[in-house]
PDB file of C-alpha atoms in Angstrom:
ATOM      1  CA  MET A   1     126.510 160.538 140.639  1.00  0.00           C
ATOM      2  CA  HIS A   2     123.319 163.144 140.259  1.00  0.00           C
ATOM      3  CA  GLY A   3     120.701 162.805 138.249  1.00  0.00           C
ATOM      4  CA  PRO A   4     121.228 165.219 135.023  1.00  0.00           C
ATOM      5  CA  HIS A   5     120.175 168.596 134.732  1.00  0.00           C
ATOM      6  CA  LEU A   6     118.178 168.746 132.358  1.00  0.00           C
ATOM      7  CA  LEU A   7     118.694 170.736 128.919  1.00  0.00           C
ATOM      8  CA  SER A   8     116.136 172.195 126.699  1.00  0.00           C
ATOM      9  CA  GLY A   9     114.643 169.399 125.035  1.00  0.00           C
ATOM     10  CA  GLN A  10     115.044 166.562 127.612  1.00  0.00           C
ATOM     11  CA  THR A  11     112.026 165.142 129.204  1.00  0.00           C
ATOM     12  CA  GLY A  12     113.175 163.662 132.521  1.00  0.00           C
ATOM     13  CA  THR A  13     111.887 160.641 131.332  1.00  0.00           C
ATOM     14  CA  VAL A  14     113.679 157.337 130.913  1.00  0.00           C
ATOM     15  CA  GLY A  15     112.740 154.183 129.546  1.00  0.00           C
ATOM     16  CA  LEU A  16     113.357 150.542 130.718  1.00  0.00           C
ATOM     17  CA  LEU A  17     113.033 147.537 128.814  1.00  0.00           C
ATOM     18  CA  THR A  18     113.019 144.288 130.222  1.00  0.00           C
ATOM     19  CA  SER A  19     112.197 141.072 129.115  1.00  0.00           C
ATOM     20  CA  ASP A  20     111.749 139.474 133.054  1.00  0.00           C
ATOM     21  CA  SER A  21     109.843 142.015 134.828  1.00  0.00           C
ATOM     22  CA  VAL A  22     108.328 139.290 137.313  1.00  0.00           C
ATOM     23  CA  GLY A  23     112.202 137.554 137.174  1.00  0.00           C
ATOM     24  CA  ARG A  24     114.378 136.496 139.942  1.00  0.00           C
ATOM     25  CA  PHE A  25     117.157 138.573 138.169  1.00  0.00           C
ATOM     26  CA  GLY A  26     115.145 141.163 136.239  1.00  0.00           C
ATOM     27  CA  ILE A  27     113.278 142.598 139.403  1.00  0.00           C
ATOM     28  CA  PRO A  28     116.846 143.271 141.729  1.00  0.00           C
ATOM     29  CA  VAL A  29     117.634 145.273 138.536  1.00  0.00           C
ATOM     30  CA  LEU A  30     114.932 147.216 137.924  1.00  0.00           C
ATOM     31  CA  LEU A  31     114.720 148.221 141.748  1.00  0.00           C
ATOM     32  CA  GLY A  32     118.524 149.744 141.596  1.00  0.00           C
ATOM     33  CA  ALA A  33     118.415 151.592 138.406  1.00  0.00           C
ATOM     34  CA  GLU A  34     114.746 152.909 139.890  1.00  0.00           C
ATOM     35  CA  ASP A  35     116.594 154.106 143.206  1.00  0.00           C
ATOM     36  CA  ALA A  36     119.508 155.814 140.980  1.00  0.00           C
ATOM     37  CA  PHE A  37     116.410 157.865 138.922  1.00  0.00           C
ATOM     38  CA  GLY A  38     114.799 158.334 142.336  1.00  0.00           C
ATOM     39  CA  ALA A  39     117.335 160.716 143.210  1.00  0.00           C
ATOM     40  CA  GLY A  40     117.544 161.791 140.095  1.00  0.00           C
ATOM     41  CA  GLU A  41     114.187 162.813 140.227  1.00  0.00           C
ATOM     42  CA  MET A  42     113.494 161.378 136.689  1.00  0.00           C
ATOM     43  CA  ALA A  43     110.624 159.452 135.759  1.00  0.00           C
ATOM     44  CA  VAL A  44     110.537 155.875 134.576  1.00  0.00           C
ATOM     45  CA  LEU A  45     108.553 153.818 132.134  1.00  0.00           C
ATOM     46  CA  LEU A  46     108.510 150.537 132.177  1.00  0.00           C
ATOM     47  CA  CYS A  47     108.004 147.472 129.516  1.00  0.00           C
ATOM     48  CA  ASP A  48     108.383 144.045 129.504  1.00  0.00           C
ATOM     49  CA  ALA A  49     108.718 142.413 126.131  1.00  0.00           C
ATOM     50  CA  ARG A  50     108.407 138.725 127.608  1.00  0.00           C
ATOM     51  CA  GLY A  51     111.589 138.067 125.528  1.00  0.00           C
ATOM     52  CA  ASP A  52     109.976 138.628 122.025  1.00  0.00           C
ATOM     53  CA  ALA A  53     111.725 140.715 119.555  1.00  0.00           C
ATOM     54  CA  ILE A  54     108.658 141.749 117.897  1.00  0.00           C
ATOM     55  CA  ARG A  55     106.847 142.647 120.722  1.00  0.00           C
ATOM     56  CA  GLU A  56     110.518 144.785 121.876  1.00  0.00           C
ATOM     57  CA  GLN A  57     110.726 147.044 118.749  1.00  0.00           C
ATOM     58  CA  HIS A  58     106.810 148.022 119.491  1.00  0.00           C
ATOM     59  CA  HIS A  59     108.108 149.144 123.318  1.00  0.00           C
ATOM     60  CA  ILE A  60     110.976 151.040 121.517  1.00  0.00           C
ATOM     61  CA  ARG A  61     108.748 152.238 119.308  1.00  0.00           C
ATOM     62  CA  ALA A  62     106.621 153.565 121.706  1.00  0.00           C
ATOM     63  CA  LEU A  63     109.163 154.940 124.201  1.00  0.00           C
ATOM     64  CA  LEU A  64     110.612 156.730 121.616  1.00  0.00           C
ATOM     65  CA  SER A  65     107.257 158.393 120.897  1.00  0.00           C
ATOM     66  CA  ARG A  66     107.380 159.646 124.612  1.00  0.00           C
ATOM     67  CA  ARG A  67     110.442 161.334 124.096  1.00  0.00           C
ATOM     68  CA  VAL A  68     112.077 159.490 126.716  1.00  0.00           C
ATOM     69  CA  ASP A  69     115.687 160.417 127.368  1.00  0.00           C
ATOM     70  CA  GLY A  70     117.452 157.079 127.071  1.00  0.00           C
ATOM     71  CA  LEU A  71     117.088 153.622 127.693  1.00  0.00           C
ATOM     72  CA  ILE A  72     118.271 150.956 130.000  1.00  0.00           C
ATOM     73  CA  VAL A  73     117.954 147.491 128.625  1.00  0.00           C
ATOM     74  CA  VAL A  74     117.792 144.329 131.235  1.00  0.00           C
ATOM     75  CA  GLY A  75     118.391 140.813 129.723  1.00  0.00           C
ATOM     76  CA  GLU A  76     116.687 138.040 131.196  1.00  0.00           C
ATOM     77  CA  SER A  77     120.469 136.220 130.883  1.00  0.00           C
ATOM     78  CA  THR A  78     124.058 137.112 131.486  1.00  0.00           C
ATOM     79  CA  ASN A  79     124.184 135.913 127.207  1.00  0.00           C
ATOM     80  CA  PRO A  80     124.707 138.500 124.934  1.00  0.00           C
ATOM     81  CA  ARG A  81     121.775 140.098 122.655  1.00  0.00           C
ATOM     82  CA  PRO A  82     121.608 141.603 119.534  1.00  0.00           C
ATOM     83  CA  SER A  83     122.132 145.673 119.967  1.00  0.00           C
ATOM     84  CA  ILE A  84     119.723 147.966 119.735  1.00  0.00           C
ATOM     85  CA  SER A  85     122.118 151.196 119.639  1.00  0.00           C
ATOM     86  CA  LYS A  86     122.690 152.110 116.738  1.00  0.00           C
ATOM     87  CA  ASP A  87     119.029 152.446 115.212  1.00  0.00           C
ATOM     88  CA  LEU A  88     118.465 154.820 118.230  1.00  0.00           C
ATOM     89  CA  PRO A  89     118.373 158.159 118.501  1.00  0.00           C
ATOM     90  CA  VAL A  90     118.869 158.315 122.408  1.00  0.00           C
ATOM     91  CA  PRO A  91     121.786 156.748 124.864  1.00  0.00           C
ATOM     92  CA  VAL A  92     121.067 152.718 125.699  1.00  0.00           C
ATOM     93  CA  VAL A  93     122.845 150.993 128.739  1.00  0.00           C
ATOM     94  CA  TYR A  94     122.727 147.358 128.766  1.00  0.00           C
ATOM     95  CA  ALA A  95     122.309 145.505 132.551  1.00  0.00           C
ATOM     96  CA  TYR A  96     122.754 142.018 133.375  1.00  0.00           C
ATOM     97  CA  GLY A  97     122.506 141.061 129.209  1.00  0.00           C
ATOM     98  CA  PRO A  98     125.621 142.649 127.548  1.00  0.00           C
ATOM     99  CA  SER A  99     125.502 143.778 124.145  1.00  0.00           C
ATOM    100  CA  GLU A 100     126.666 141.887 121.251  1.00  0.00           C
ATOM    101  CA  ASP A 101     128.347 145.216 120.345  1.00  0.00           C
ATOM    102  CA  PRO A 102     131.450 146.614 121.987  1.00  0.00           C
ATOM    103  CA  ASP A 103     130.922 149.789 121.467  1.00  0.00           C
ATOM    104  CA  ASP A 104     127.769 149.631 123.715  1.00  0.00           C
ATOM    105  CA  VAL A 105     127.766 150.376 127.497  1.00  0.00           C
ATOM    106  CA  SER A 106     126.932 147.291 129.448  1.00  0.00           C
ATOM    107  CA  PHE A 107     127.080 145.996 132.614  1.00  0.00           C
ATOM    108  CA  VAL A 108     127.355 142.327 133.503  1.00  0.00           C
ATOM    109  CA  PRO A 109     127.894 140.515 136.802  1.00  0.00           C
ATOM    110  CA  ASP A 110     131.655 139.104 137.424  1.00  0.00           C
ATOM    111  CA  ASP A 111     130.380 135.287 137.027  1.00  0.00           C
ATOM    112  CA  VAL A 112     134.271 134.156 136.281  1.00  0.00           C
ATOM    113  CA  GLY A 113     135.497 136.187 139.189  1.00  0.00           C
ATOM    114  CA  ALA A 114     132.610 135.044 141.982  1.00  0.00           C
ATOM    115  CA  ALA A 115     132.830 131.435 140.839  1.00  0.00           C
ATOM    116  CA  GLU A 116     136.798 131.565 141.835  1.00  0.00           C
ATOM    117  CA  MET A 117     136.114 133.190 144.758  1.00  0.00           C
ATOM    118  CA  ALA A 118     133.642 130.782 145.973  1.00  0.00           C
ATOM    119  CA  VAL A 119     136.160 127.629 144.860  1.00  0.00           C
ATOM    120  CA  ASN A 120     138.601 129.466 146.705  1.00  0.00           C
ATOM    121  CA  HIS A 121     136.378 129.386 150.044  1.00  0.00           C
ATOM    122  CA  LEU A 122     136.023 125.262 149.561  1.00  0.00           C
ATOM    123  CA  LEU A 123     139.339 125.116 149.305  1.00  0.00           C
ATOM    124  CA  ALA A 124     140.330 127.468 152.251  1.00  0.00           C
ATOM    125  CA  LEU A 125     138.123 125.193 154.342  1.00  0.00           C
ATOM    126  CA  GLY A 126     140.401 122.524 153.399  1.00  0.00           C
ATOM    127  CA  ARG A 127     138.287 120.076 150.975  1.00  0.00           C
ATOM    128  CA  ARG A 128     140.244 119.252 148.215  1.00  0.00           C
ATOM    129  CA  ARG A 129     137.412 116.976 146.370  1.00  0.00           C
ATOM    130  CA  ILE A 130     135.299 119.424 144.789  1.00  0.00           C
ATOM    131  CA  ALA A 131     132.750 118.308 142.412  1.00  0.00           C
ATOM    132  CA  HIS A 132     130.944 120.493 139.834  1.00  0.00           C
ATOM    133  CA  ILE A 133     127.028 120.417 139.510  1.00  0.00           C
ATOM    134  CA  THR A 134     125.859 123.448 136.611  1.00  0.00           C
ATOM    135  CA  GLY A 135     122.873 124.248 134.574  1.00  0.00           C
ATOM    136  CA  PRO A 136     122.656 124.054 130.424  1.00  0.00           C
ATOM    137  CA  MET A 137     125.550 125.050 128.824  1.00  0.00           C
ATOM    138  CA  HIS A 138     124.170 127.211 126.237  1.00  0.00           C
ATOM    139  CA  TYR A 139     124.049 130.169 128.627  1.00  0.00           C
ATOM    140  CA  LYS A 140     127.362 131.790 129.206  1.00  0.00           C
ATOM    141  CA  ALA A 141     126.619 132.630 132.902  1.00  0.00           C
ATOM    142  CA  ALA A 142     127.352 128.100 133.303  1.00  0.00           C
ATOM    143  CA  ARG A 143     130.166 128.666 130.725  1.00  0.00           C
ATOM    144  CA  ASP A 144     131.597 131.641 132.914  1.00  0.00           C
ATOM    145  CA  ARG A 145     131.170 130.343 136.422  1.00  0.00           C
ATOM    146  CA  GLU A 146     132.756 126.347 134.706  1.00  0.00           C
ATOM    147  CA  GLU A 147     135.827 129.294 133.699  1.00  0.00           C
ATOM    148  CA  GLY A 148     135.991 130.336 137.469  1.00  0.00           C
ATOM    149  CA  LEU A 149     136.072 126.970 139.174  1.00  0.00           C
ATOM    150  CA  ARG A 150     138.922 125.866 136.690  1.00  0.00           C
ATOM    151  CA  ARG A 151     141.304 128.666 137.606  1.00  0.00           C
ATOM    152  CA  ALA A 152     140.384 128.390 141.337  1.00  0.00           C
ATOM    153  CA  LEU A 153     141.210 124.178 140.933  1.00  0.00           C
ATOM    154  CA  ALA A 154     144.156 124.780 138.737  1.00  0.00           C
ATOM    155  CA  ALA A 155     145.451 127.542 140.968  1.00  0.00           C
ATOM    156  CA  ALA A 156     145.763 125.222 143.879  1.00  0.00           C
ATOM    157  CA  GLY A 157     146.960 122.734 141.954  1.00  0.00           C
ATOM    158  CA  VAL A 158     143.608 120.379 142.767  1.00  0.00           C
ATOM    159  CA  GLU A 159     141.944 118.256 140.138  1.00  0.00           C
ATOM    160  CA  GLN A 160     137.911 118.299 140.064  1.00  0.00           C
ATOM    161  CA  ALA A 161     135.805 115.312 141.222  1.00  0.00           C
ATOM    162  CA  GLY A 162     134.675 113.822 138.402  1.00  0.00           C
ATOM    163  CA  GLY A 163     133.053 115.899 135.408  1.00  0.00           C
ATOM    164  CA  THR A 164     131.004 118.653 135.545  1.00  0.00           C
ATOM    165  CA  LEU A 165     127.431 117.852 135.504  1.00  0.00           C
ATOM    166  CA  SER A 166     124.958 119.733 133.189  1.00  0.00           C
ATOM    167  CA  GLY A 167     121.520 119.489 133.442  1.00  0.00           C
ATOM    168  CA  VAL A 168     118.609 122.138 134.141  1.00  0.00           C
ATOM    169  CA  TRP A 169     118.018 125.058 136.413  1.00  0.00           C
ATOM    170  CA  SER A 170     115.898 122.975 139.276  1.00  0.00           C
ATOM    171  CA  GLN A 171     116.270 121.210 142.566  1.00  0.00           C
ATOM    172  CA  ARG A 172     114.770 118.131 141.060  1.00  0.00           C
ATOM    173  CA  TRP A 173     118.231 118.118 138.553  1.00  0.00           C
ATOM    174  CA  GLY A 174     120.205 118.665 141.762  1.00  0.00           C
ATOM    175  CA  ARG A 175     118.562 115.627 143.053  1.00  0.00           C
ATOM    176  CA  HIS A 176     119.175 113.750 140.458  1.00  0.00           C
ATOM    177  CA  ALA A 177     122.828 115.242 139.907  1.00  0.00           C
ATOM    178  CA  ALA A 178     123.361 114.163 143.844  1.00  0.00           C
ATOM    179  CA  GLU A 179     122.552 110.944 143.270  1.00  0.00           C
ATOM    180  CA  MET A 180     124.643 110.348 139.594  1.00  0.00           C
ATOM    181  CA  LEU A 181     127.582 112.218 141.893  1.00  0.00           C
ATOM    182  CA  LEU A 182     127.770 110.380 145.117  1.00  0.00           C
ATOM    183  CA  MET A 183     127.423 106.947 143.253  1.00  0.00           C
ATOM    184  CA  ALA A 184     130.271 107.858 140.592  1.00  0.00           C
ATOM    185  CA  GLU A 185     132.373 109.985 143.330  1.00  0.00           C
ATOM    186  CA  PRO A 186     131.474 108.953 146.996  1.00  0.00           C
ATOM    187  CA  GLU A 187     134.217 110.383 148.059  1.00  0.00           C
ATOM    188  CA  ILE A 188     134.003 113.665 147.447  1.00  0.00           C
ATOM    189  CA  ASP A 189     133.816 116.389 150.414  1.00  0.00           C
ATOM    190  CA  ALA A 190     132.554 120.028 148.472  1.00  0.00           C
ATOM    191  CA  VAL A 191     130.149 121.117 146.054  1.00  0.00           C
ATOM    192  CA  PHE A 192     130.172 123.657 143.861  1.00  0.00           C
ATOM    193  CA  CYS A 193     126.187 124.434 142.555  1.00  0.00           C
ATOM    194  CA  VAL A 194     125.479 126.927 140.231  1.00  0.00           C
ATOM    195  CA  SER A 195     122.070 127.729 141.405  1.00  0.00           C
ATOM    196  CA  ASP A 196     120.725 127.892 144.721  1.00  0.00           C
ATOM    197  CA  GLN A 197     118.141 125.276 143.021  1.00  0.00           C
ATOM    198  CA  ILE A 198     120.008 122.979 142.347  1.00  0.00           C
ATOM    199  CA  ALA A 199     122.416 123.235 145.842  1.00  0.00           C
ATOM    200  CA  ALA A 200     119.121 122.710 147.524  1.00  0.00           C
ATOM    201  CA  GLY A 201     118.068 119.493 145.768  1.00  0.00           C
ATOM    202  CA  PHE A 202     121.643 118.683 146.386  1.00  0.00           C
ATOM    203  CA  VAL A 203     121.463 118.913 149.963  1.00  0.00           C
ATOM    204  CA  GLU A 204     118.209 117.028 149.722  1.00  0.00           C
ATOM    205  CA  ALA A 205     119.855 114.131 148.392  1.00  0.00           C
ATOM    206  CA  ALA A 206     122.561 113.886 149.706  1.00  0.00           C
ATOM    207  CA  ARG A 207     120.898 114.214 152.896  1.00  0.00           C
ATOM    208  CA  GLU A 208     118.774 111.074 152.232  1.00  0.00           C
ATOM    209  CA  ARG A 209     121.687 109.349 151.466  1.00  0.00           C
ATOM    210  CA  GLY A 210     123.489 109.382 154.989  1.00  0.00           C
ATOM    211  CA  ARG A 211     125.597 112.415 154.181  1.00  0.00           C
ATOM    212  CA  ARG A 212     125.725 115.499 156.447  1.00  0.00           C
ATOM    213  CA  VAL A 213     126.234 119.017 155.547  1.00  0.00           C
ATOM    214  CA  PRO A 214     128.688 120.582 155.509  1.00  0.00           C
ATOM    215  CA  ASP A 215     130.498 118.215 157.861  1.00  0.00           C
ATOM    216  CA  ASP A 216     130.979 115.356 155.093  1.00  0.00           C
ATOM    217  CA  ILE A 217     129.758 117.488 152.353  1.00  0.00           C
ATOM    218  CA  ALA A 218     130.119 121.593 152.052  1.00  0.00           C
ATOM    219  CA  VAL A 219     127.821 123.285 149.619  1.00  0.00           C
ATOM    220  CA  VAL A 220     127.945 126.347 147.926  1.00  0.00           C
ATOM    221  CA  GLY A 221     124.767 127.911 145.516  1.00  0.00           C
ATOM    222  CA  TYR A 222     124.519 130.766 143.553  1.00  0.00           C
ATOM    223  CA  ASP A 223     122.448 133.984 143.013  1.00  0.00           C
ATOM    224  CA  ASN A 224     121.532 134.097 146.998  1.00  0.00           C
ATOM    225  CA  TRP A 225     117.825 134.021 146.297  1.00  0.00           C
ATOM    226  CA  GLU A 226     116.098 134.625 149.391  1.00  0.00           C
ATOM    227  CA  VAL A 227     113.171 132.311 149.184  1.00  0.00           C
ATOM    228  CA  LEU A 228     115.862 129.123 149.047  1.00  0.00           C
ATOM    229  CA  SER A 229     119.288 130.112 150.448  1.00  0.00           C
ATOM    230  CA  THR A 230     117.906 131.084 153.951  1.00  0.00           C
ATOM    231  CA  GLU A 231     114.858 128.520 154.097  1.00  0.00           C
ATOM    232  CA  THR A 232     117.502 125.722 153.096  1.00  0.00           C
ATOM    233  CA  ARG A 233     118.374 123.355 156.006  1.00  0.00           C
ATOM    234  CA  PRO A 234     121.192 124.297 156.902  1.00  0.00           C
ATOM    235  CA  ALA A 235     121.005 127.575 154.546  1.00  0.00           C
ATOM    236  CA  LEU A 236     123.033 127.820 151.894  1.00  0.00           C
ATOM    237  CA  THR A 237     126.765 129.709 151.321  1.00  0.00           C
ATOM    238  CA  THR A 238     125.930 131.610 148.134  1.00  0.00           C
ATOM    239  CA  VAL A 239     127.155 133.804 145.742  1.00  0.00           C
ATOM    240  CA  ASP A 240     125.104 137.256 145.294  1.00  0.00           C
ATOM    241  CA  MET A 241     125.153 139.399 142.213  1.00  0.00           C
ATOM    242  CA  ASN A 242     124.731 142.194 143.867  1.00  0.00           C
ATOM    243  CA  LEU A 243     121.896 143.091 140.965  1.00  0.00           C
ATOM    244  CA  GLU A 244     120.451 145.959 142.895  1.00  0.00           C
ATOM    245  CA  VAL A 245     123.896 147.625 142.382  1.00  0.00           C
ATOM    246  CA  LEU A 246     124.426 146.566 139.136  1.00  0.00           C
ATOM    247  CA  GLY A 247     120.871 148.442 138.131  1.00  0.00           C
ATOM    248  CA  ARG A 248     121.720 151.621 140.175  1.00  0.00           C
ATOM    249  CA  THR A 249     124.976 151.747 138.586  1.00  0.00           C
ATOM    250  CA  ALA A 250     123.618 150.845 134.849  1.00  0.00           C
ATOM    251  CA  ALA A 251     121.403 153.740 135.916  1.00  0.00           C
ATOM    252  CA  GLN A 252     124.165 156.549 136.605  1.00  0.00           C
ATOM    253  CA  HIS A 253     126.371 155.839 133.401  1.00  0.00           C
ATOM    254  CA  LEU A 254     122.819 156.480 131.838  1.00  0.00           C
ATOM    255  CA  PHE A 255     122.976 159.373 132.942  1.00  0.00           C
ATOM    256  CA  ALA A 256     126.223 160.150 132.458  1.00  0.00           C
ATOM    257  CA  ALA A 257     125.595 159.443 128.599  1.00  0.00           C
ATOM    258  CA  ILE A 258     122.800 161.368 128.817  1.00  0.00           C
ATOM    259  CA  ASP A 259     125.476 164.249 129.622  1.00  0.00           C
ATOM    260  CA  GLY A 260     127.612 163.182 126.490  1.00  0.00           C
ATOM    261  CA  LYS A 261     129.642 161.232 128.297  1.00  0.00           C
ATOM    262  CA  ALA A 262     129.616 157.725 127.287  1.00  0.00           C
ATOM    263  CA  THR A 263     131.597 154.746 128.521  1.00  0.00           C
ATOM    264  CA  PRO A 264     131.500 151.581 126.630  1.00  0.00           C
ATOM    265  CA  GLY A 265     132.566 148.170 127.202  1.00  0.00           C
ATOM    266  CA  VAL A 266     131.264 145.139 128.784  1.00  0.00           C
ATOM    267  CA  HIS A 267     131.923 145.793 132.330  1.00  0.00           C
ATOM    268  CA  ALA A 268     131.774 143.111 134.998  1.00  0.00           C
ATOM    269  CA  LEU A 269     130.869 144.538 138.321  1.00  0.00           C
ATOM    270  CA  PRO A 270     132.217 142.202 141.199  1.00  0.00           C
ATOM    271  CA  CYS A 271     129.840 140.051 143.427  1.00  0.00           C
ATOM    272  CA  GLN A 272     130.403 138.539 146.868  1.00  0.00           C
ATOM    273  CA  LEU A 273     130.229 135.322 148.646  1.00  0.00           C
ATOM    274  CA  VAL A 274     127.587 134.748 151.216  1.00  0.00           C
ATOM    275  CA  ILE A 275     128.549 132.702 153.871  1.00  0.00           C
ATOM    276  CA  ARG A 276     126.015 130.613 155.821  1.00  0.00           C
ATOM    277  CA  ASP A 277     125.616 126.921 157.420  1.00  0.00           C
ATOM    278  CA  SER A 278     125.992 124.659 154.055  1.00  0.00           C
ATOM    279  CA  THR A 279     130.386 125.284 154.545  1.00  0.00           C
ATOM    280  CA  ALA A 280     130.646 126.640 158.280  1.00  0.00           C
ATOM    281  CA  PRO A 281     129.574 124.212 161.134  1.00  0.00           C
ATOM    282  CA  PRO A 282     126.879 126.073 163.050  1.00  0.00           C
ATOM    283  CA  GLY A 283     128.501 128.862 165.186  1.00  0.00           C
ATOM    284  CA  ILE A 284     131.542 129.292 162.871  1.00  0.00           C
ATOM    285  CA  SER A 285     130.926 131.871 160.089  1.00  0.00           C
TER     286      SER A 285
END
């Protein structure tokens, strides 16, 4: 898809409104969108509302005064956010954090499908005592990933090992959860962690307790945050949400909306499983 041919009255400028321009999730989405805009020779104005609704309103007014042709709103989590589209004279596409309004155009990672894929990978390795460590349950991402885990286990007729442990998105929580889990469910042979930070903490604590990863316990993380996923020993098998593709797709659909061909709905885009040593013995991938 190419960028739109400018019609009279179009400025060839688009706004990117984020809450999280320095964040792990915001940056790749922005890079992907910028890729697509570059190909369409569009100019991009970036504003960061830092999660503040009043600042967001201010940025929207500023972008409209610059006569942008359209806006991409990048969320800081996959929790649905209030729609801004109704009051605006230009098309809006939501990326990562969907709009609450189903008539808007939103692109999100398929967290349910990705979690299902991660757990199916553990099942395919012959693991049957699979535990789950997650983040705060007020995040839709945590609930969706648990749903994917449940679907995969149910389809295989396998019971989850112990209850889901929910805490914060941190390495420290991963260590703490590992201590609780290994005490309560010493026979676990796999764990699905919903962030690479949690997975890295789990691996550390499991090793201190004499458990070998992946020989005794296979571990899957989430995010493919390379600072962690490739540096952890063993390197982490993890879900990559393909956020650059998501950003690029959102931008292409903004072009379509500017051309009068909007694609309403919440579109879930596939993620991929990156297999490394935390689930595969060295030399076998």
